[in-house]
Coordinates of C-alpha atoms and ligand atoms in Angstrom, one line a residue:
X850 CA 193.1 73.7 74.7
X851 CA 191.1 77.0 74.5
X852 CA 190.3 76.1 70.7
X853 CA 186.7 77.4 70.0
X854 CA 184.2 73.7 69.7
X855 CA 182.1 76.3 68.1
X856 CA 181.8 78.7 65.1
X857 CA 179.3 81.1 65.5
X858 CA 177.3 83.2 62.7
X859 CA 174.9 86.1 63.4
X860 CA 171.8 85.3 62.0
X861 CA 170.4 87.5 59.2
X862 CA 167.0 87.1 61.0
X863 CA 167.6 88.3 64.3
X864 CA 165.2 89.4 66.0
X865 CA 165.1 93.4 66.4
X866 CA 163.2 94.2 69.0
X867 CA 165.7 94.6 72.0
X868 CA 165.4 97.7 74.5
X869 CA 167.2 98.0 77.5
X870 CA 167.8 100.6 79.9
X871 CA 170.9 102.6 80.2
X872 CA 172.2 100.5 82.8
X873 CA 171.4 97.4 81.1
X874 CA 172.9 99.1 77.7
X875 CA 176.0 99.7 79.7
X876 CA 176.2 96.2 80.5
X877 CA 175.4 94.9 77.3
X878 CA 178.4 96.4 75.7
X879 CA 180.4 95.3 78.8
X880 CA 179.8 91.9 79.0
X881 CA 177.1 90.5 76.9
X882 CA 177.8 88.8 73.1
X883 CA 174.3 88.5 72.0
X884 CA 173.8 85.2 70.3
X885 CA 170.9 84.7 68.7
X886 CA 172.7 83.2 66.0
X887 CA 172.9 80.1 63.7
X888 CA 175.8 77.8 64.7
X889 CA 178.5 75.0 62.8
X890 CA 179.5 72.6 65.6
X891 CA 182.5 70.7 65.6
X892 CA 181.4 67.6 67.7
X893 CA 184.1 66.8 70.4
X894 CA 186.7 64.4 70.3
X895 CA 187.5 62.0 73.3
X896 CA 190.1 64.8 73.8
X897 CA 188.3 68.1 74.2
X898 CA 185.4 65.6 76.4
X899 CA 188.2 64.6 78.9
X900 CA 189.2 68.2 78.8
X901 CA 186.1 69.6 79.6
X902 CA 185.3 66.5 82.3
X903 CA 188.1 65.6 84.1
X904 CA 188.8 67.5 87.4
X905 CA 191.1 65.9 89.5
X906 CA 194.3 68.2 90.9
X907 CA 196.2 69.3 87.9
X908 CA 193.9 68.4 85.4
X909 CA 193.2 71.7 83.2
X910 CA 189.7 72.0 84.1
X911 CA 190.5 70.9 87.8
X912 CA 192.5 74.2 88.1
X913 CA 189.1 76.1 87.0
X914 CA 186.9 74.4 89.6
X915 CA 189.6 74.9 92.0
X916 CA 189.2 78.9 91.8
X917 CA 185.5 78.8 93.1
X918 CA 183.1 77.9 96.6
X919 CA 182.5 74.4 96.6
X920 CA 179.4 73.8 98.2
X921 CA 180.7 70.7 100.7
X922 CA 178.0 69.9 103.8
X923 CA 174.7 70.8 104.6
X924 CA 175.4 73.0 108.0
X925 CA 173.0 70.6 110.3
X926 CA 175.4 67.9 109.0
X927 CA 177.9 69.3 112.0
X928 CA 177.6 69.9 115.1
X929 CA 180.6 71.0 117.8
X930 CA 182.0 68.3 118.9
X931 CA 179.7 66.0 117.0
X932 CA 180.7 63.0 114.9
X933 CA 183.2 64.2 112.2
X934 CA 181.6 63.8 108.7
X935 CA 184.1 62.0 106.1
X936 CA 183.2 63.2 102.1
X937 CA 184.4 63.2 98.8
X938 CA 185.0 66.5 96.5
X939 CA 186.5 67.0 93.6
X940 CA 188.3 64.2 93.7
X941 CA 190.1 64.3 97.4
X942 CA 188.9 62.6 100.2
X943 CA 188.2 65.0 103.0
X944 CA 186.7 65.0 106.9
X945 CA 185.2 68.2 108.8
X946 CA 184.7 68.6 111.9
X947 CA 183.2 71.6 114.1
X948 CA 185.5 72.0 117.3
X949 CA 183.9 73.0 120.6
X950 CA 184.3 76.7 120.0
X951 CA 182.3 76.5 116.3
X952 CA 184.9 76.5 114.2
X953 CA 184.7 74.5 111.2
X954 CA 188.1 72.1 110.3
X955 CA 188.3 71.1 106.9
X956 CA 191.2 68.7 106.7
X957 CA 192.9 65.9 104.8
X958 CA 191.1 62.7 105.2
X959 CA 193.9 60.8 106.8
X960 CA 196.0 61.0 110.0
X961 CA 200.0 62.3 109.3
X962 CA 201.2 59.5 111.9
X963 CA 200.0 56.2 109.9
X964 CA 197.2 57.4 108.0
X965 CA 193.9 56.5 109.7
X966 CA 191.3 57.6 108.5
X967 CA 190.3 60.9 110.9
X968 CA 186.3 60.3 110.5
X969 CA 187.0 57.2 113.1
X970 CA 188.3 59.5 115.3
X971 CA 186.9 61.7 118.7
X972 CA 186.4 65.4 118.0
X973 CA 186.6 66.9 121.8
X974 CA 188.9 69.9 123.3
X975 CA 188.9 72.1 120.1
X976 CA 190.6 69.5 117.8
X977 CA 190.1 66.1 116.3
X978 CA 192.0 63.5 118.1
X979 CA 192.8 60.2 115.6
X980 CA 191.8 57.1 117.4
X981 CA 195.0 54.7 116.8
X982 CA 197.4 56.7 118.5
X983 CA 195.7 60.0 119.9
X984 CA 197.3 62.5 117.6
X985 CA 195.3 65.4 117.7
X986 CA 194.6 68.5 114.9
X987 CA 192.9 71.7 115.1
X988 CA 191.0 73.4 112.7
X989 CA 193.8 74.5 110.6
X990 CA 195.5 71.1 110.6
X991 CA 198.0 71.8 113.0
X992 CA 198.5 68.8 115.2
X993 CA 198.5 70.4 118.6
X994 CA 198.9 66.4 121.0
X995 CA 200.3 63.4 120.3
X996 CA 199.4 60.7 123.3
X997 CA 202.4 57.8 122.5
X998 CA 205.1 60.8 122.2
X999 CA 207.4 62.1 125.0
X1000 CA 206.2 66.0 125.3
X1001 CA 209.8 66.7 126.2
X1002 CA 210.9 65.8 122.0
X1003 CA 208.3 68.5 120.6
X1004 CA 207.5 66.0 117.8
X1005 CA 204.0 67.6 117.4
X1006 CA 205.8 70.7 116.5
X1007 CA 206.6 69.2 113.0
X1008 CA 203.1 67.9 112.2
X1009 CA 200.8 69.9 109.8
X1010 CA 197.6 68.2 107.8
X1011 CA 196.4 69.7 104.8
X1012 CA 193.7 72.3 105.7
X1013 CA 191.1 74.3 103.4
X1014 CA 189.3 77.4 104.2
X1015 CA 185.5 77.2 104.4
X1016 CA 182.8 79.4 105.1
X1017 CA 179.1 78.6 106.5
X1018 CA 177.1 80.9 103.9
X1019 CA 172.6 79.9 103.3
X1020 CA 173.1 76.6 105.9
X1021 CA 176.0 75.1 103.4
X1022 CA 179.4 74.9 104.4
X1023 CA 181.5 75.9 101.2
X1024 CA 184.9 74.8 100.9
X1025 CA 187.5 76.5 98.6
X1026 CA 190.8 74.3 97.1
X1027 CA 192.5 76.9 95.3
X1028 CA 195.2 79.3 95.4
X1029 CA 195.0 81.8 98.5
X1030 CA 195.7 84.9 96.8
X1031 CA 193.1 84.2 94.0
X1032 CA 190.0 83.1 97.3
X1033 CA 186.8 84.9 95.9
X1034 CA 184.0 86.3 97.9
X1035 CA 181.9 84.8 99.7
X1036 CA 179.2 82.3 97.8
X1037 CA 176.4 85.1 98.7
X1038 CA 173.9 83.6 95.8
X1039 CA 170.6 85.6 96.8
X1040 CA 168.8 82.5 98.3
X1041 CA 172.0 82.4 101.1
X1042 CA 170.9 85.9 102.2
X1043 CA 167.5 85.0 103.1
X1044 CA 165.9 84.1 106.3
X1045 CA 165.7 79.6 107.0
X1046 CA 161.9 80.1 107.0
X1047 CA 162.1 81.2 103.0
X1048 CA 164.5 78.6 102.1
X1049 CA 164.9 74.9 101.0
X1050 CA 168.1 73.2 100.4
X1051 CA 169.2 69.5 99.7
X1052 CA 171.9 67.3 98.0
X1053 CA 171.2 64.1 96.5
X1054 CA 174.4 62.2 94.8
X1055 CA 174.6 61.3 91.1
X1056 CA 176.4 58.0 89.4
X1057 CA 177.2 60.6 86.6
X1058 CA 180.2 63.3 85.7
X1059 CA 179.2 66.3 86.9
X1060 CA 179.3 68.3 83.1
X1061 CA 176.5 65.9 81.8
X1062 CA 174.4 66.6 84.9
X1063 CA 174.8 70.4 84.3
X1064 CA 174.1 70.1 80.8
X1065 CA 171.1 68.2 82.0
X1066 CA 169.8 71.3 84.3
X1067 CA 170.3 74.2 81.3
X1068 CA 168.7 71.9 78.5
X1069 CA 165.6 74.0 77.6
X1070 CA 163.7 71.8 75.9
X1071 CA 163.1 68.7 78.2
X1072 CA 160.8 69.5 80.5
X1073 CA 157.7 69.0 78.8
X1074 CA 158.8 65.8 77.8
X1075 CA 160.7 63.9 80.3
X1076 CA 159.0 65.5 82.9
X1077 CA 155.6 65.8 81.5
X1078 CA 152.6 64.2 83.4
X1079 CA 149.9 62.5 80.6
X1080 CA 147.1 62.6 82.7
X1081 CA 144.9 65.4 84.7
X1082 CA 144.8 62.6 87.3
X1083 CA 148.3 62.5 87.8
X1084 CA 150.0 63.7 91.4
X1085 CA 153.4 66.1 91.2
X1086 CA 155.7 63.0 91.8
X1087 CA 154.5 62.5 87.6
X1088 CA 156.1 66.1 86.6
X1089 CA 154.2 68.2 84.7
X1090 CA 150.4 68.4 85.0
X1091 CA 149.3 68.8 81.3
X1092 CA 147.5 72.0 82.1
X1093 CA 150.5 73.6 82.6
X1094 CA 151.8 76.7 80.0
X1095 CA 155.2 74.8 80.0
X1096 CA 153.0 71.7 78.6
X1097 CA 150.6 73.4 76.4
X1098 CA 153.5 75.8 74.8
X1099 CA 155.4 74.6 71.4
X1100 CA 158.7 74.4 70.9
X1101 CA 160.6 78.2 70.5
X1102 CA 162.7 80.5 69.8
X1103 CA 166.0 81.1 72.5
X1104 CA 168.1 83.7 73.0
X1105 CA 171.6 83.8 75.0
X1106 CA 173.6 86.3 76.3
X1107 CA 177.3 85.5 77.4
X1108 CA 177.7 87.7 80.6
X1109 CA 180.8 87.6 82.9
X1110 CA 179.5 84.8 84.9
X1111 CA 178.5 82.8 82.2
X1112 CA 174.9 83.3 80.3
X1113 CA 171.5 84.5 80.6
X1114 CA 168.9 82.5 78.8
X1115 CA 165.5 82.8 77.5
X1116 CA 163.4 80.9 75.7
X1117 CA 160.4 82.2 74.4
X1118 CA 157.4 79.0 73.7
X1119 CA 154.2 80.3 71.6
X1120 CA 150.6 79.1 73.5
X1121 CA 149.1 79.9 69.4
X1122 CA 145.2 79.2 71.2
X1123 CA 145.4 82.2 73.3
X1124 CA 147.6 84.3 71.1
X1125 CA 150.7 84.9 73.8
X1126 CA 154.3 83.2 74.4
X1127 CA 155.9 81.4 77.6
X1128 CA 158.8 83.4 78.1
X1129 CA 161.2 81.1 80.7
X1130 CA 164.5 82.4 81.5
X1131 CA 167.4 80.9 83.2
X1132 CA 171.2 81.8 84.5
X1133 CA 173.9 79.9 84.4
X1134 CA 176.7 80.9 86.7
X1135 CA 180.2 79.2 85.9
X1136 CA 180.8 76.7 86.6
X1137 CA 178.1 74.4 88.0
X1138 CA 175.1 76.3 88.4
X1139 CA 171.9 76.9 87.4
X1140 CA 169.2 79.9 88.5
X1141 CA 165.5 78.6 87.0
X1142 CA 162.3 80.3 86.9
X1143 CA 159.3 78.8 87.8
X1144 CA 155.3 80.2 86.8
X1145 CA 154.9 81.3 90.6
X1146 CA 155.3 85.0 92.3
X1147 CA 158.9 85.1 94.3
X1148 CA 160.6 82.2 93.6
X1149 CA 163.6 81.7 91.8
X1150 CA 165.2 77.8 92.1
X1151 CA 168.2 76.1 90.9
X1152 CA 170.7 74.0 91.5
X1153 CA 174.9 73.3 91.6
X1154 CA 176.4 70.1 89.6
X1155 CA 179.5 69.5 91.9
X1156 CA 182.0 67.4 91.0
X1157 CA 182.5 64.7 94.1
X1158 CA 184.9 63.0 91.3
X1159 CA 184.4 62.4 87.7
X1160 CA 182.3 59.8 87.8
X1161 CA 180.0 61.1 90.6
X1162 CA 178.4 64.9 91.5
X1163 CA 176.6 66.2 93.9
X1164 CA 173.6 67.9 93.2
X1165 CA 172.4 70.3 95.1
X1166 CA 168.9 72.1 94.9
X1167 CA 167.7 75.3 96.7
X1168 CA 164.5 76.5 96.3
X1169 CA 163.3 80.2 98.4
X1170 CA 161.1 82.8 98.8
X1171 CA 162.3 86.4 97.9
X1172 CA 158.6 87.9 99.3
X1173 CA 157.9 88.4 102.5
X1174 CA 155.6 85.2 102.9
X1175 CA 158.0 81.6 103.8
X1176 CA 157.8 78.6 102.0
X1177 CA 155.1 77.1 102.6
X1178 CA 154.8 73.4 103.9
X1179 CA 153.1 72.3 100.5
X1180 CA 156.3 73.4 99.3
X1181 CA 158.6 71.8 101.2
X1182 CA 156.7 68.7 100.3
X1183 CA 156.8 69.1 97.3
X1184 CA 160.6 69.1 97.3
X1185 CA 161.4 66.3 99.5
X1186 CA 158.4 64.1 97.6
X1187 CA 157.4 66.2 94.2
X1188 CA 161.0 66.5 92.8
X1189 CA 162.4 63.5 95.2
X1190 CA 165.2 65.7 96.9
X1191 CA 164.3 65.5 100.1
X1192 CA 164.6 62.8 103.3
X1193 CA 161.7 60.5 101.4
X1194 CA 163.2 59.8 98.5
X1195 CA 167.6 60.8 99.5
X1196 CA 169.0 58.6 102.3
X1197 CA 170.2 61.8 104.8
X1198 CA 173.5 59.8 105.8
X1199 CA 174.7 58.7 102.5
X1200 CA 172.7 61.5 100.1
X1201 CA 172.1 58.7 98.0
X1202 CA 168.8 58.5 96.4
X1203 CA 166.4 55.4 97.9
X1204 CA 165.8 54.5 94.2
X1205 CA 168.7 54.2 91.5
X1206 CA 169.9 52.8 88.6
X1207 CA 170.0 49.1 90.7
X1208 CA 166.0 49.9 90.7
X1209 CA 165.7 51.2 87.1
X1210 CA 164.9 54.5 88.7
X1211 CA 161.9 53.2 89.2
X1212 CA 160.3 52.7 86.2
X1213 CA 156.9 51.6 85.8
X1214 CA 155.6 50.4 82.5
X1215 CA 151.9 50.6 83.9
X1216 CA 153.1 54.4 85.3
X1217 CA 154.0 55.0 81.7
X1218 CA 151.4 54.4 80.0
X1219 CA 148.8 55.9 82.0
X1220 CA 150.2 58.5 84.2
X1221 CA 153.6 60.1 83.1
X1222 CA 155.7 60.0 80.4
X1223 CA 158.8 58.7 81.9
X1224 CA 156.7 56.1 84.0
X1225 CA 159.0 57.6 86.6
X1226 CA 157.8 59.0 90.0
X1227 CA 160.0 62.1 91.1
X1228 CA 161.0 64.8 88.8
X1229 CA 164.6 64.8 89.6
X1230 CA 164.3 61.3 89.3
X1231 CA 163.6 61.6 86.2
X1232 CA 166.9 63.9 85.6
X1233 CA 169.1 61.3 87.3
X1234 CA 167.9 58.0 85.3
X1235 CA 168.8 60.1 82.0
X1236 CA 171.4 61.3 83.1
X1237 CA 172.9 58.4 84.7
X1238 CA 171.9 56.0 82.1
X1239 CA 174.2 57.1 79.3
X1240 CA 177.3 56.4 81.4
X1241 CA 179.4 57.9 83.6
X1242 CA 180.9 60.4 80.8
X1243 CA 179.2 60.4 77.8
X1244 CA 180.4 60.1 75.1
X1245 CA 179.9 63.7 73.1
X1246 CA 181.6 62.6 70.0
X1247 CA 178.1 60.8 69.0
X1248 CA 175.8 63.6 69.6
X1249 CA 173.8 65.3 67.0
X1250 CA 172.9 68.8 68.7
X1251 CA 170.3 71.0 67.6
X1252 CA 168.7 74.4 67.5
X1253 CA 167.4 73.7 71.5
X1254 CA 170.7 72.2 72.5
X1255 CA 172.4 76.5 72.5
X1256 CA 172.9 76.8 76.0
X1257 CA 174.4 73.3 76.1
X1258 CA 176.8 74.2 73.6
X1259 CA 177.5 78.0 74.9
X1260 CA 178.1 76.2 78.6
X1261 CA 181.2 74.2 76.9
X1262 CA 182.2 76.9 75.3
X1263 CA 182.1 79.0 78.5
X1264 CA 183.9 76.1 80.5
X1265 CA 186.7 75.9 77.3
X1266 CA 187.4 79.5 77.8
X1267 CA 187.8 79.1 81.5
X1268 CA 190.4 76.6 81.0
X1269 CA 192.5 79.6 78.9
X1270 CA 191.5 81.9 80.9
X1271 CA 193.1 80.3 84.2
X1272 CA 195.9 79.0 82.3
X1273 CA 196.9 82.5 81.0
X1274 CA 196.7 84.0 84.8
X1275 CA 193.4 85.2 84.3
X1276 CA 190.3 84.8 87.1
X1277 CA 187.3 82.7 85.9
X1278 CA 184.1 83.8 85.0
X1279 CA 181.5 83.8 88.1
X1280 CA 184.2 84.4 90.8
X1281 CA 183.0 88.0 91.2
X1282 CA 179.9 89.8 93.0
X1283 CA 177.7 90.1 89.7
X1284 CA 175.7 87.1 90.3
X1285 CA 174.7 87.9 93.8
X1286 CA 171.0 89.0 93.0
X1287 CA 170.2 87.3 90.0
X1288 CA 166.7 85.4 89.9
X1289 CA 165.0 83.2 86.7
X1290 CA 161.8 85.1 85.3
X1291 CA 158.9 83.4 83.7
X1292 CA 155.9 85.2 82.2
X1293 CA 153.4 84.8 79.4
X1294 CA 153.0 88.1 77.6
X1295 CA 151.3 88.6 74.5
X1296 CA 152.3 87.1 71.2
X1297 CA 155.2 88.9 70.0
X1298 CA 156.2 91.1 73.4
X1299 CA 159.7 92.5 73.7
X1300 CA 160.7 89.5 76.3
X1301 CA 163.5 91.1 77.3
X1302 CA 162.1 94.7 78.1
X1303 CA 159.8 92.6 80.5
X1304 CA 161.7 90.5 82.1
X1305 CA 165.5 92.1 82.2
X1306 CA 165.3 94.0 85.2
X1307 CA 163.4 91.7 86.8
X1308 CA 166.5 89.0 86.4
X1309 CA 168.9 91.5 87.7
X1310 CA 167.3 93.5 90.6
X1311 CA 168.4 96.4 92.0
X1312 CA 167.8 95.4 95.1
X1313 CA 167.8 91.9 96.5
X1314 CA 168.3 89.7 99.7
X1315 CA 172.3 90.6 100.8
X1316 CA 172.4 93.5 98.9
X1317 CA 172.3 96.2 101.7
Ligands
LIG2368 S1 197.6 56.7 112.9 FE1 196.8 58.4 113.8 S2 197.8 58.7 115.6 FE2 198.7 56.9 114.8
LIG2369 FE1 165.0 68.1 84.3

C-alpha cells in the first residue's frame, strides 16, 4: 500500500521556458512537482488494481472516497413530500426524501422494524413513514411514530436509522459518508456558484468501475480519434467535425503539475500548416473529477466518475457559462443530443442510457465508414462503449502505457498516495478550497509560445463565481 507504481526521472530535455508570476511562483514551490519527465512503469498487479478500484466500507480506497461530497441526486429529483428516491453510492443502498419543511433526509435504505425498503413508503408530516407497519423517521433517522406500538411503552424512543449529512450545492444534492470531524467544505466547484440560466448538469450511469471511467475522461489523446467525425457532412452526434484544431493538430508534447488537489494538465498539439500549437489544458481534482477546456469563450466543462459500486459509476457532466451571456439553447441541445447526456439519449428515472452495451452502443458499420470514426452516434457514447467494453475492472496488468498515457498514470499515483495519506491520519488531496475557481484553458498561440505564461492565470482566476 502507498508503494510508488511509478519511478519518475527528470528529463534532460525539459523544456525551459516557464514564467510565472510571484503568486504562481509561490505556489509552485508549495504544491506543484513539475513533471515533464520520462517515466519506468511498473504495470499493476491484480493487487495494487483491487487497491486502487475497490471502494466499498473498509476497503482502503473506500476510506479515501469516504472523506469527500459525493454528488448523489439531481435537486429536481425531490420534491417535499414527493416520492422518496431509492439509489445506490458507493456501495450502500440509500433513500432521500425532502420532508414538508425542505429538509433533505438521507437515510439507510431499509426500515429498523423488519427491513422494508423505505422508497415504498409515504413521505408526509416531516418524516418518511414505512408502509408495512407505519414507523416513521425524520430527516436525521430518528424514528419519531410507530402506528402498531402502544405510545405508553416509548419504543420509538430506541429507534435510530443510519443518517448522512448532505447539502443542495449547483442543483445537486451531495452526500458525505465519512467521519464528522474530518466533513470538508462545501462542494462549491465554480459551475455550483453560477446562476441555473448559465448552467447544465446531468448523470448518466456506467456498467463500468468508476477508476477506468476517470481514466477515460483525463486520457489526452483520444479525442481526435474515438471522437473524431470523418466527414464535413457529419452532425455533432459524430464528435469531432474534421475542421476542428483538436482534429487537424498532431500528437504533442504534455506537461503535469501535481497540485494539492491533484494535477493540472496541458498538452500542447502543433497545427505545423499554420505555424502555431493547440494548447488544451485540464484539472483533475481528487478523486473523481475532471475540469476540460473547450475552443469557445467562457466555458469550462467536466465531469465526476462516482463510484455507485465497483462495477457501476455515475457520471456526471456540467457544462456553464462563466460570462455574462446563458447557455444558449443550441447548447443545451447539444448536451442532451451532441454528447447523449441529456433526456434523449439517458432514461430520467433510471439514468440509464437508451442505448448500451445490449445495443452495441449503437454501432453502425455504414455510420463507420462514412460518417464517424466510432460509427457511434453520441460523444459520451462513444466514452461509455470503450469504457464499458473492456469489463467491469480492467484488467491493468496487460496494458502497455505510453508517453500520452502521463496523466493516467499520475491519477493512480495521486489515488495511491491518498490511500497513505488517509491511512496515516492525514486529509486527502482536493478536500480543501483550492479548487473552487479553477477553469480548463484552450488556445492556439504561435509555434513555440510559453503555454503556460498564457494560460496559468487564466486556469486559476482571481476572481470567479463564489468567490466574493
Ligand atoms: S417493516 Fe417498517 S414498520 Fe414494519
Ligand atoms: Fe471521451
Amino acid at each position: 500500500m502507498g508503494t510508488a507504481l511509478v519511478t519518475w526521472r527528470p528529463s534532460p530535455c525539459i523544456r525551459q521556458r516557464r514564467v510565472y508570476t510571484a503568486r504562481q511562483a509561490r505556489n509552485s514551490e508549495r504544491w506543484h512537482v513539475a513533471c515533464r519527465l520520462k517515466w519506468r512503469l511498473i504495470m499493476l498487479t491484480a493487487e495494487q488494481n483491487e487497491l486502487l478500484c475497490r471502494i466499498g466500507p473498509g476497503t482502503p480506497m473506500g476510506e479515501v472516497v469516504r472523506r469527500y461530497w459525493v454528488p448523489a441526486l439531481l435537486s429536481w429529483e425531490l420534491t417535499p413530500d414527493g416520492a422518496p428516491v431509492p439509489f445506490r453510492l458507493l456501495g450502500e443502498d440509500l433513500v432521500a426524501f425532502k420532508d414538508t419543511s425542505g429538509r433533505i433526509g438521507v437515510l439507510q435504505s431499509f426500515c429498523a422494524h423488519r427491513a422494508t425498503p423505505l422508497w415504498l413508503g409515504r413521505n408526509e408530516e416531516n418524516g418518511l413513514r414505512c408502509l408495512y407497519h407505519g414507523w416513521k423517521y425524520d430527516v436525521e433517522g430518528n424514528c419519531v411514530d410507530q402506528m402498531n406500538e402502544p405510545e405508553e411503552l416509548r419504543f420509538q424512543e430506541k429507534i435510530k436509522i443510519r443518517s448522512y449529512p448532505n447539502v443542495e450545492v449547483g442543483e445537486v444534492v451531495w452526500v458525505y459518508f465519512g467521519p464528522a470531524d474530518r466533513q470538508p467544505p462545501p462542494p462549491n466547484f465554480e459551475w455550483t456558484q453560477v446562476p441555473p440560466t448559465h448552467r447544465d448538469v446531468s448523470k448518466v450511469v456506467q456498467d463500468c468501475n468508476w477508476v477506468q471511467a476517470v481514466e477515460g475522461g483525463i486520457d489526452p489523446s483520444h479525442a481526435p480519434v474515438l471522437h473524431g467525425a470523418i466527414s464535413v457532412d457529419a452532425g455533432p452526434e459524430a464528435g469531432l467535425h474534421p475542421t476542428y484544431a483538436s482534429m487537424r493538430a498532431k500528437p504533442g508534447t504534455y506537461e503535469i503539475n501535481r497540485t494539492d488537489y491533484g494535477h493540472e494538465f496541458w498538452a500542447v498539439r502543433p497545427l505545423p500548416a499554420e505555424g502555431k500549437e493547440l494548447v488544451l489544458s485540464h484539472h483533475f481534482v481528487a478523486p473523481w473529477t475532471q475540469i476540460r477546456s473547450v475552443q469557445k469563450p467562457y466555458r469550462s466543462p467536466g465531469h465526476m466518475y462516482v463510484p455507485i459500486d465497483d462495477e457501476h459509476c455515475m457520471v456526471w457532466n456540467w457544462e456553464y457559462s462563466f460570462g455574462d451571456e446563458p447557455l444558449s439553447d443550441s447548447e443545451r441541445e447539444s448536451a442532451d443530443i451532441g454528447m447523449a447526456n441529456g433526456p434523449s439519449a439517458v432514461d430520467q428515472k433510471t439514468f440509464r442510457s437508451k442505448i448500451g452495451a445490449e445495443q452495441e452502443w449503437g454501432l453502425d458499420r455504414e455510420y463507420q465508414k462514412t460518417m464517424s470514426y466510432s460509427g457511434i452516434k453520441g460523444v459520451n457514447l462513444q466514452d461509455r462503449a470503450v469504457q464499458e467494453a473492456v469489463g467491469p475492472i480492467v484488467d491493468r496488468s496487460v496494458e502497455r502505457l505510453g508517453a500520452a498515457d502521463q496523466p493516467i498514470i499520475q491519477l493512480r499515483q495521486v489515488l495511491f498516495d491518498a490511500v497513505k495519506m488517509v491511512a496515516d491520519g492525514g486529509d486527502p488531496p482536493g478536500t480543501g478550497t483550492s479548487y473552487y475557481g479553477l477553469r480548463g484553458i484552450a488556445k492556439i498561440l504561435e509555434a513555440g509560445s510559453d503555454y503556460k505564461a498564457q494560460t496559468l492565470d487564466a486556469m486559476h482566476p482571481a476572481e470567479f463565481a463564489g468567490s466574493r
